[in-house]
Coordinates of N, CA, C and O in Angstrom, one line a residue:
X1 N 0.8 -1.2 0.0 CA 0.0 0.0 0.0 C 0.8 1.3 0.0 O 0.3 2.3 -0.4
X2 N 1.9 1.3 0.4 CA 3.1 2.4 0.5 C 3.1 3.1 -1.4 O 2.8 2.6 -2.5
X3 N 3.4 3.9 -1.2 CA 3.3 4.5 -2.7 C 5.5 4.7 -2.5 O 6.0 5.3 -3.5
X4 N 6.3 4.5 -1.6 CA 7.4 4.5 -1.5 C 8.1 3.1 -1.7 O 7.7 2.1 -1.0
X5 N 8.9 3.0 -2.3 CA 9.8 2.0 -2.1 C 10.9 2.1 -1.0 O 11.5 3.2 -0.8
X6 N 11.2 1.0 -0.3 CA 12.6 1.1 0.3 C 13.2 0.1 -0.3 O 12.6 -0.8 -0.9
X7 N 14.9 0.0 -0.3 CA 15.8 -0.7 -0.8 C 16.1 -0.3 -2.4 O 16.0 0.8 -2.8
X8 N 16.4 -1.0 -2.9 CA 17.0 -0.5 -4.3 C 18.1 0.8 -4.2 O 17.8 1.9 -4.0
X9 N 19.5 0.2 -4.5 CA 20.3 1.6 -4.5 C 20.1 2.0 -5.8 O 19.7 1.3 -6.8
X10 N 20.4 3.7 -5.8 CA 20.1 4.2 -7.2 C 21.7 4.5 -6.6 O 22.3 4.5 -5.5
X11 N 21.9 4.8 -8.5 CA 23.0 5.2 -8.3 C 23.4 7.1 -9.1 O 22.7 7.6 -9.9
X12 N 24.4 7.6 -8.4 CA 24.3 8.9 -8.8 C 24.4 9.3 -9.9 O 25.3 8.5 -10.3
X13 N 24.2 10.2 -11.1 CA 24.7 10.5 -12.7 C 26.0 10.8 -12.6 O 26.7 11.5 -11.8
X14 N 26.3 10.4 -13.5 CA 28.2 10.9 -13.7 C 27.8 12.7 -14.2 O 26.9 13.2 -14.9
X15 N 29.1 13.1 -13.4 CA 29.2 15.0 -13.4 C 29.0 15.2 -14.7 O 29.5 14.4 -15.5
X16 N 28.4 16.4 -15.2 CA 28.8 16.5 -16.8 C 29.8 17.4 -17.0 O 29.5 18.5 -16.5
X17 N 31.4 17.4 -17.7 CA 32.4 18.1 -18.0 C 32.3 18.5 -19.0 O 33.3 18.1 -19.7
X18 N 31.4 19.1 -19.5 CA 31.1 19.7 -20.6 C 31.2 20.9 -20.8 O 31.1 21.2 -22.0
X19 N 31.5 21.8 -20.1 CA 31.5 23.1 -19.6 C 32.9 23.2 -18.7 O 33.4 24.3 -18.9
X20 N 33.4 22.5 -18.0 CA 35.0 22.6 -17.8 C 35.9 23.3 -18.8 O 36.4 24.3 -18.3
X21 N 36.1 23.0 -19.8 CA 37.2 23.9 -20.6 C 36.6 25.6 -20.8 O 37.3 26.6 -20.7
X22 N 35.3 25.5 -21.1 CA 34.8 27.2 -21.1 C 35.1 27.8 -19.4 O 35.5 29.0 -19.2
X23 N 35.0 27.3 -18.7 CA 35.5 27.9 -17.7 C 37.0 28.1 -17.2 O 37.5 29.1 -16.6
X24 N 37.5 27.1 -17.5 CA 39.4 27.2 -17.6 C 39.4 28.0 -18.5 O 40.0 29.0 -17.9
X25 N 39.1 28.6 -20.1 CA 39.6 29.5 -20.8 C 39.1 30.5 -20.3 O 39.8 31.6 -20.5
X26 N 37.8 30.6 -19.5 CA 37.5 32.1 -19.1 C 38.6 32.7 -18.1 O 39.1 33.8 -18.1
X27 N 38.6 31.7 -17.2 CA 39.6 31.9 -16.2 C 41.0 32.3 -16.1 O 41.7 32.8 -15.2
X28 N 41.4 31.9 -17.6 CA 42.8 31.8 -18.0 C 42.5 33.3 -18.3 O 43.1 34.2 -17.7
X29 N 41.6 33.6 -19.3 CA 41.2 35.0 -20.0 C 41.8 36.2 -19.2 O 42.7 37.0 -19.4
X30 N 40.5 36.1 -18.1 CA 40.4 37.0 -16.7 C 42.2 37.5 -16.7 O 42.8 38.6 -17.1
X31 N 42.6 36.1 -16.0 CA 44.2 36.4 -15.0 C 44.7 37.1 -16.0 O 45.0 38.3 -15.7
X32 N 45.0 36.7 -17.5 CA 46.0 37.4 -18.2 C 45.5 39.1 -18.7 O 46.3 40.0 -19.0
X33 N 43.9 39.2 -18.7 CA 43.8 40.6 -18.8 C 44.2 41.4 -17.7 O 45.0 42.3 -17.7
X34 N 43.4 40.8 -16.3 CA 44.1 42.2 -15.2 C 45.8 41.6 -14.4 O 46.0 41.5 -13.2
X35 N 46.4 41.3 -15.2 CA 47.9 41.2 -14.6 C 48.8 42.3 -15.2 O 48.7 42.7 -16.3
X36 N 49.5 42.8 -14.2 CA 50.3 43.9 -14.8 C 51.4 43.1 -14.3 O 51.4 42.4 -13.2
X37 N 52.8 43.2 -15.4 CA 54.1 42.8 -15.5 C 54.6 44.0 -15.1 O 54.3 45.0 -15.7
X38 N 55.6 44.0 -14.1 CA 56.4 44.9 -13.8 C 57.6 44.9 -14.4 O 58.2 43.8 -14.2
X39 N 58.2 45.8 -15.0 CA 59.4 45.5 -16.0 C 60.5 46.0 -15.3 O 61.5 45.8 -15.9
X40 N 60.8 46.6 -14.2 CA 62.0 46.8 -13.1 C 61.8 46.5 -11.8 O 60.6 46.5 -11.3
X41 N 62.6 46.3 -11.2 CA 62.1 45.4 -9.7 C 63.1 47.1 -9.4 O 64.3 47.0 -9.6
X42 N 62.6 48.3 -8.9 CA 63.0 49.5 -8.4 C 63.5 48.8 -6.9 O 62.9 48.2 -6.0
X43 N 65.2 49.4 -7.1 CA 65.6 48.9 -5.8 C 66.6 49.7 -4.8 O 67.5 49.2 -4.0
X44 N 65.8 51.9 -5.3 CA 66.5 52.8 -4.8 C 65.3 53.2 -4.1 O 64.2 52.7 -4.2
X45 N 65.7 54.4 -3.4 CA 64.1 55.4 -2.6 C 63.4 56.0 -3.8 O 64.1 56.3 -4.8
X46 N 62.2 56.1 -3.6 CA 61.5 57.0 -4.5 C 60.4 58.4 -4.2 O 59.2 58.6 -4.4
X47 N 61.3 58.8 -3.8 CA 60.4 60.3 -3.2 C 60.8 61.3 -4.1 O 62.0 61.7 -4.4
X48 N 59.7 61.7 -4.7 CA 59.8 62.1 -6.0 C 59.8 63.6 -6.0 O 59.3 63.9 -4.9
X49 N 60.1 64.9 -6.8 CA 60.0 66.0 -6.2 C 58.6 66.6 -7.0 O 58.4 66.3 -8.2
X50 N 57.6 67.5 -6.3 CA 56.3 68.2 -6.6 C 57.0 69.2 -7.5 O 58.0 69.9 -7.3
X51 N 55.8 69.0 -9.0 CA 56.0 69.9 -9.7 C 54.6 70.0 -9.9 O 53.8 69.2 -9.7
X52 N 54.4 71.6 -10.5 CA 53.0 71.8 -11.1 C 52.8 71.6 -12.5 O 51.5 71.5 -12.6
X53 N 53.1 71.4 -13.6 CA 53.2 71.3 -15.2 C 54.1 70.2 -15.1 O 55.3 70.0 -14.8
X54 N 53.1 69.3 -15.4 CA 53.5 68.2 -16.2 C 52.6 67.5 -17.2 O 51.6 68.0 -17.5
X55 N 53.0 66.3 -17.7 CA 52.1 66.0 -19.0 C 52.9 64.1 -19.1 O 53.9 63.6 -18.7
X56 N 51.7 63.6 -19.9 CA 51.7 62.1 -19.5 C 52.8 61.8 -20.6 O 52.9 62.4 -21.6
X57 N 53.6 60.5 -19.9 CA 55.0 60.4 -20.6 C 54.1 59.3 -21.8 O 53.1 58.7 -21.5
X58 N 54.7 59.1 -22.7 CA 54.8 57.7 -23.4 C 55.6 57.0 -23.3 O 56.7 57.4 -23.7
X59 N 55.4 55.5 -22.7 CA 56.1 54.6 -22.0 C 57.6 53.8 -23.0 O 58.7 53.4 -22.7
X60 N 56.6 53.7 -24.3 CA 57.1 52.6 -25.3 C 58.3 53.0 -25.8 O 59.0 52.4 -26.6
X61 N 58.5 54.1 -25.4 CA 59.8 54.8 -26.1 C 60.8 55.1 -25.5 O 61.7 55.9 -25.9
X62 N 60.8 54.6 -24.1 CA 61.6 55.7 -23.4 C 62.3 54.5 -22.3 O 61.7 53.7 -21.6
X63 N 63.6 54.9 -22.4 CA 64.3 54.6 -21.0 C 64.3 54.8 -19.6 O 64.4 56.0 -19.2
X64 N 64.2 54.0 -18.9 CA 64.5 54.9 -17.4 C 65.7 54.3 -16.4 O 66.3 53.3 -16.1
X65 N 65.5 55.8 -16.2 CA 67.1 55.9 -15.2 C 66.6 56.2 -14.0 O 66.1 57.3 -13.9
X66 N 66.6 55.4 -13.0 CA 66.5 55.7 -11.2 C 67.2 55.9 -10.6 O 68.0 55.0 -10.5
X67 N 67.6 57.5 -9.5 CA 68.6 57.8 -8.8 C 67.8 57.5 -7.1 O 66.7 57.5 -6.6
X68 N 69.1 57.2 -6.9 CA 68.3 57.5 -5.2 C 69.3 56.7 -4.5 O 70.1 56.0 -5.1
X69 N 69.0 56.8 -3.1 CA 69.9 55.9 -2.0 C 69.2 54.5 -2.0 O 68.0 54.4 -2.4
X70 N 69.8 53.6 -1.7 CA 69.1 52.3 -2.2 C 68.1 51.9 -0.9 O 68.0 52.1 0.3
X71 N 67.3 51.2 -1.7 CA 66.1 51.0 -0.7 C 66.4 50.0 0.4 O 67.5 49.5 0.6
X72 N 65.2 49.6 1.0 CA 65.2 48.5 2.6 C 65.8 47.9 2.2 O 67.0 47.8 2.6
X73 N 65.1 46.8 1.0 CA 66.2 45.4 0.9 C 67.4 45.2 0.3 O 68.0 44.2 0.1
X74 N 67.7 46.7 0.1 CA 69.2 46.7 -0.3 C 70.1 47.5 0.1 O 70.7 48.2 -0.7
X75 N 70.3 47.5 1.1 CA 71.1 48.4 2.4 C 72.9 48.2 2.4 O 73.8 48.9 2.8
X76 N 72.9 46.9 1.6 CA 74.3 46.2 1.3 C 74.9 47.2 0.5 O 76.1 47.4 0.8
X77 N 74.5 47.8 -0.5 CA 75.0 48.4 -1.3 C 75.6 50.1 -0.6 O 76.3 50.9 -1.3
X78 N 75.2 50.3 0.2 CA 75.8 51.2 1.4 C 74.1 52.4 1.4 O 72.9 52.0 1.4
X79 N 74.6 53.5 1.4 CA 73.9 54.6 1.5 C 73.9 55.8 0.9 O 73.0 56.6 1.0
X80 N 75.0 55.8 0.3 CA 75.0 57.1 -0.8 C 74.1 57.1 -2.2 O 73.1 56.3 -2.2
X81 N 74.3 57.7 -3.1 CA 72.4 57.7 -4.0 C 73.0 56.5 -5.1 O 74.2 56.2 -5.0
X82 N 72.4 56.0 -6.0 CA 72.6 54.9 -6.6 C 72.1 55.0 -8.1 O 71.1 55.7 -8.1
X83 N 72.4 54.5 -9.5 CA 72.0 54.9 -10.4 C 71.5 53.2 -10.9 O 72.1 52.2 -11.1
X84 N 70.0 53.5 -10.8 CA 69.5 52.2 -11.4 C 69.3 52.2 -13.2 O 68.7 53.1 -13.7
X85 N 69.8 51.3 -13.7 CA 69.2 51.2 -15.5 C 68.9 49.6 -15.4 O 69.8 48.8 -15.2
X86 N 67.7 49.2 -15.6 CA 66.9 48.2 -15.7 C 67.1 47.6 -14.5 O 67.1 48.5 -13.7
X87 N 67.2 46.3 -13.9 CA 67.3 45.8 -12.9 C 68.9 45.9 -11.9 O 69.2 45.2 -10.9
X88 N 69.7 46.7 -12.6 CA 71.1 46.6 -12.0 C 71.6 48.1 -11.7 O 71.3 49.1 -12.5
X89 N 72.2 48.1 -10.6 CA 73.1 49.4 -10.0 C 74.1 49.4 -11.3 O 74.3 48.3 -11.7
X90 N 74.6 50.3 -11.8 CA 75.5 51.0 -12.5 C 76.6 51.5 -11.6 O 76.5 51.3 -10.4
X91 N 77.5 51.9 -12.0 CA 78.7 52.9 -12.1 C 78.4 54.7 -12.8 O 77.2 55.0 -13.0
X92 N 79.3 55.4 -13.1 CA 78.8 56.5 -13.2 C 79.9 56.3 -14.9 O 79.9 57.0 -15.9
X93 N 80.7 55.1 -14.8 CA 80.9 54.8 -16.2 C 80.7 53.7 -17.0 O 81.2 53.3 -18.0
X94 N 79.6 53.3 -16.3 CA 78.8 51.9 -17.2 C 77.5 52.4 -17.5 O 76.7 51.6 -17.9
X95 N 77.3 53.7 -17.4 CA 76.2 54.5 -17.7 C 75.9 54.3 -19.0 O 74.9 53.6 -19.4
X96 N 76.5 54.8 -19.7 CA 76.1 55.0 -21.2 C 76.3 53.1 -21.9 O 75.3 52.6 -22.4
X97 N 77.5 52.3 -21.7 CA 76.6 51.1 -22.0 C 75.5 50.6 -21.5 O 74.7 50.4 -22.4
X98 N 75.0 50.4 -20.5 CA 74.0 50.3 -19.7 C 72.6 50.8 -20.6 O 71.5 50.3 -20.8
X99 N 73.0 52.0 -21.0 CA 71.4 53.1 -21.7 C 71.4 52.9 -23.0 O 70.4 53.1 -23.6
X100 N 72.9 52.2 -23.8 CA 72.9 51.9 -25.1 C 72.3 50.5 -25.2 O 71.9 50.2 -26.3
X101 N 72.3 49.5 -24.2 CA 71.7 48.2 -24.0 C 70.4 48.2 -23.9 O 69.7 47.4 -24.5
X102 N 69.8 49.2 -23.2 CA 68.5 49.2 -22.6 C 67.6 50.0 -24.3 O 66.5 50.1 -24.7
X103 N 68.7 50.3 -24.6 CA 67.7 51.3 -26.1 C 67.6 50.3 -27.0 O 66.8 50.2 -27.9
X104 N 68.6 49.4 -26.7 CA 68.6 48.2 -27.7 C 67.2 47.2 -28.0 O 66.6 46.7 -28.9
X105 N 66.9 47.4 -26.3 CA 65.6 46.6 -26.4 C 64.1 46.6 -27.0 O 63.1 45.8 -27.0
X106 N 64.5 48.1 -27.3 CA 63.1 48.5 -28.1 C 62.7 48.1 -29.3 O 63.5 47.3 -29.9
X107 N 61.7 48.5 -29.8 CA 61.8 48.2 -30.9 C 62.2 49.1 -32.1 O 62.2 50.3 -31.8
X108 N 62.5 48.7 -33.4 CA 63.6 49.2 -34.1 C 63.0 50.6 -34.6 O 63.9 51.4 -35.0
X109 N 61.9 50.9 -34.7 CA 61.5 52.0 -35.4 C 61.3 53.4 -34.0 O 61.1 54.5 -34.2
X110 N 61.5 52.8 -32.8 CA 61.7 54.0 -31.4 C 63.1 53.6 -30.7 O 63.3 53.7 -29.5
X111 N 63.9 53.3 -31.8 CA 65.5 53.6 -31.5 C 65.7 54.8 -31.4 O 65.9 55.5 -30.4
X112 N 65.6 55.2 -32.7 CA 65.9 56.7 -33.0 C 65.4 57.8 -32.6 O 65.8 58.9 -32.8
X113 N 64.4 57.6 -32.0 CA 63.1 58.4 -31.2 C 63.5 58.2 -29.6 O 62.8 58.9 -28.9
X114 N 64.0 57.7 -29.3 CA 64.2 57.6 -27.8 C 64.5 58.6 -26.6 O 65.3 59.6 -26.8
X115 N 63.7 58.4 -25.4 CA 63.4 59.1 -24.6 C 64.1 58.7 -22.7 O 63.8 57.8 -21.9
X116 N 65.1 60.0 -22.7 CA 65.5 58.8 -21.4 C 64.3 59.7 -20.3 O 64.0 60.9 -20.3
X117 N 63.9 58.7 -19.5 CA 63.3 58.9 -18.0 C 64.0 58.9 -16.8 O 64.5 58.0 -16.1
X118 N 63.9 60.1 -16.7 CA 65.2 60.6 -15.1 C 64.2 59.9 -14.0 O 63.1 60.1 -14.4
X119 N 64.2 59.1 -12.8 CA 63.0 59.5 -11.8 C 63.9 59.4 -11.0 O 64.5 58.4 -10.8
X120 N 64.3 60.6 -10.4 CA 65.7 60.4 -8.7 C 64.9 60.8 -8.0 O 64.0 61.5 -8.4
X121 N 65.0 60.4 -6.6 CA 64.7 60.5 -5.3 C 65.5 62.5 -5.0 O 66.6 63.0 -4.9
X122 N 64.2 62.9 -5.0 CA 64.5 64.3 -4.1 C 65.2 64.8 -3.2 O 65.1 66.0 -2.8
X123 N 66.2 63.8 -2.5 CA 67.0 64.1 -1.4 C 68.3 63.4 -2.4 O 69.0 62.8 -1.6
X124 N 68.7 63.4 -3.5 CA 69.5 62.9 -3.8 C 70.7 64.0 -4.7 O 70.4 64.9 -5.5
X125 N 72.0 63.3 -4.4 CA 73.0 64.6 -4.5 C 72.6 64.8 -6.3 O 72.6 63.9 -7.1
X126 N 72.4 66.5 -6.7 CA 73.0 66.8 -7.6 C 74.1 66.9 -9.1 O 73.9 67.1 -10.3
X127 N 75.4 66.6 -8.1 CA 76.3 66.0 -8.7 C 75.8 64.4 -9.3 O 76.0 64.0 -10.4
X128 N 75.4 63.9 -8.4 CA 75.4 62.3 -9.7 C 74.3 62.7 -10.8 O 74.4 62.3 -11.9
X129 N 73.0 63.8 -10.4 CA 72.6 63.9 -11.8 C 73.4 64.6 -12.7 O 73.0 64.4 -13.9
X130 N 74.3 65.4 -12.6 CA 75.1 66.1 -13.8 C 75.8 64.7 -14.1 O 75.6 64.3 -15.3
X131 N 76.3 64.2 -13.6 CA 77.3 63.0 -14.0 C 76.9 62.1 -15.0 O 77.6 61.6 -15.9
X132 N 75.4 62.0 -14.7 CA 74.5 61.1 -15.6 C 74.2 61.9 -17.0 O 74.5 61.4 -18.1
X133 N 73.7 63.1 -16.8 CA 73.6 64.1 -17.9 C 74.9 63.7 -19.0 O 74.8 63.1 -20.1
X134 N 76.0 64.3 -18.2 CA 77.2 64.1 -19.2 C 77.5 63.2 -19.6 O 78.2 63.5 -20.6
X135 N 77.4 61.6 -19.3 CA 77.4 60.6 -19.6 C 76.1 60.0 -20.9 O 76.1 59.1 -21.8
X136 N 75.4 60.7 -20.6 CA 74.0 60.8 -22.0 C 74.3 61.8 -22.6 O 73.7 61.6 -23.6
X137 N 74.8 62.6 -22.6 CA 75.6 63.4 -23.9 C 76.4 62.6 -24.7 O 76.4 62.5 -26.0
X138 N 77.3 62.0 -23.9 CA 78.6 61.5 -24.8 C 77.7 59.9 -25.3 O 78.4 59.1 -25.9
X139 N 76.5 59.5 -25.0 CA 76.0 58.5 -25.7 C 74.9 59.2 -26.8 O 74.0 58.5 -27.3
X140 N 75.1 60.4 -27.2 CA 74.0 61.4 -27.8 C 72.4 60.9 -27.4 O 71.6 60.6 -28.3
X141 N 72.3 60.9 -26.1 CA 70.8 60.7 -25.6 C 70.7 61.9 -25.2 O 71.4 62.2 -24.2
X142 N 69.9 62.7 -25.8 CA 69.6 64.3 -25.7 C 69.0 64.6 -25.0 O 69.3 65.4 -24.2
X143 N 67.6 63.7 -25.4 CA 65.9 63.5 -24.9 C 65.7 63.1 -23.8 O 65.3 62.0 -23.5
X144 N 66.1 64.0 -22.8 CA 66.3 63.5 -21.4 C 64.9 64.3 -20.8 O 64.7 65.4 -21.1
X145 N 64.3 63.8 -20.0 CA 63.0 63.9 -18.5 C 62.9 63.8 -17.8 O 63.1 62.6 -17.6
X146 N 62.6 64.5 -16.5 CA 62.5 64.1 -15.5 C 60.8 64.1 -14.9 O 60.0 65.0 -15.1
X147 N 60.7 62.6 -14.1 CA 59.6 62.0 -13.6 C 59.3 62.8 -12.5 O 60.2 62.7 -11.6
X148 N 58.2 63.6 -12.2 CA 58.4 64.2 -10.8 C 56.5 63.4 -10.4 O 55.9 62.6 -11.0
X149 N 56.2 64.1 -9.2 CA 54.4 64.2 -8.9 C 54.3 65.6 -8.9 O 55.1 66.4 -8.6
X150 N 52.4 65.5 -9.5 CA 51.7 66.3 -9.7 C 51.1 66.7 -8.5 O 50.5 66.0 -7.7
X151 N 51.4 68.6 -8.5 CA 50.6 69.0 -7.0 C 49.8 70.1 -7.9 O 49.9 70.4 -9.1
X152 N 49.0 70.8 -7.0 CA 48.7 72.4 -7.6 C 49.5 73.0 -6.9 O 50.4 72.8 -7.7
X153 N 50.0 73.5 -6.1 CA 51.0 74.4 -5.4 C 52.0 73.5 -5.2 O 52.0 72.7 -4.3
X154 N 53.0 73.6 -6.2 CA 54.3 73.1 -5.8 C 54.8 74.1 -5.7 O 54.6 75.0 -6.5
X155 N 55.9 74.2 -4.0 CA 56.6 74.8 -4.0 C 58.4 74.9 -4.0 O 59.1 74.1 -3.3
X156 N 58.7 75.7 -4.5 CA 60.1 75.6 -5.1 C 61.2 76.2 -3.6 O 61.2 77.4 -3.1
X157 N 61.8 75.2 -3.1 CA 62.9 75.6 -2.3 C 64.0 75.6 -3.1 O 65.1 75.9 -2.7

């Protein structure tokens, strides 16, 4: 009289993986759109100096040169300011190979168009930026910039 059975095992449907790969490629999609590759592991201070006029650099073309005292995790290198070109401390005469290697890496038609990017730490001596200057002269890198931040009242000490 039961309208129920007991006994009989059922058994469960096999998962359907039918939809597995659209979700692996979505997921793959996602990661590789919002990942940003950092192309220097910066490994000086970066306290940058307030300017009022400035204007957005274009990246694709341009070298950068980081001055500053070296940062936390690199304290070994002592304390005076330090000239970064791509992932490596320089010399003040490995400069220009260093910026003629790094121009190398561009591509062939923003060789000749090239732009170096100064970004030194604001507490840093002077003298190593002339040093760097003169050393991008004698590699005829003209097109020299400096990276500062944008304030409305910057003021000039």
């Amino acid at each position: 009289m039961s309208k129920f059975r007991k006994g009989g095992s059922k058994e469960l449907p096999a998962v359907n993986t039918a939809s597995l790969p659209d979700i692996v490629f979505m997921l793959l999609f996602f990661f590789m759109v919002a990942t940003v590759l950092r192309k220097n592991d910066v490994k000086v201070a970066q306290i940058l100096p307030a300017a009022d006029q400035t204007e957005k650099l274009q990246k694709d073309r341009s070298v950068y040169i980081f001055g500053g005292k070296p940062g936390e995790g690199y304290k070994q290198f002592g304390t005076e300011g330090k000239i970064q070109i791509g992932d490596k401390f320089v010399n003040i005469n490995e400069v220009q190979p260093a910026i003629l290697e790094e121009r190398e890496k561009l591509r062939d038609e923003l060789k000749d168009r090239v732009m170096v990017a100064f970004k030194v730490d604001k507490e840093t001596n002077s003298g190593l930026v002339y040093d760097v200057k003169q050393e991008l002269r004698q590699a005829n890198m003209l097109k020299v910039i400096y990276i500062t931040t944008q304030t409305e009242d910057a003021v000039t000490q």
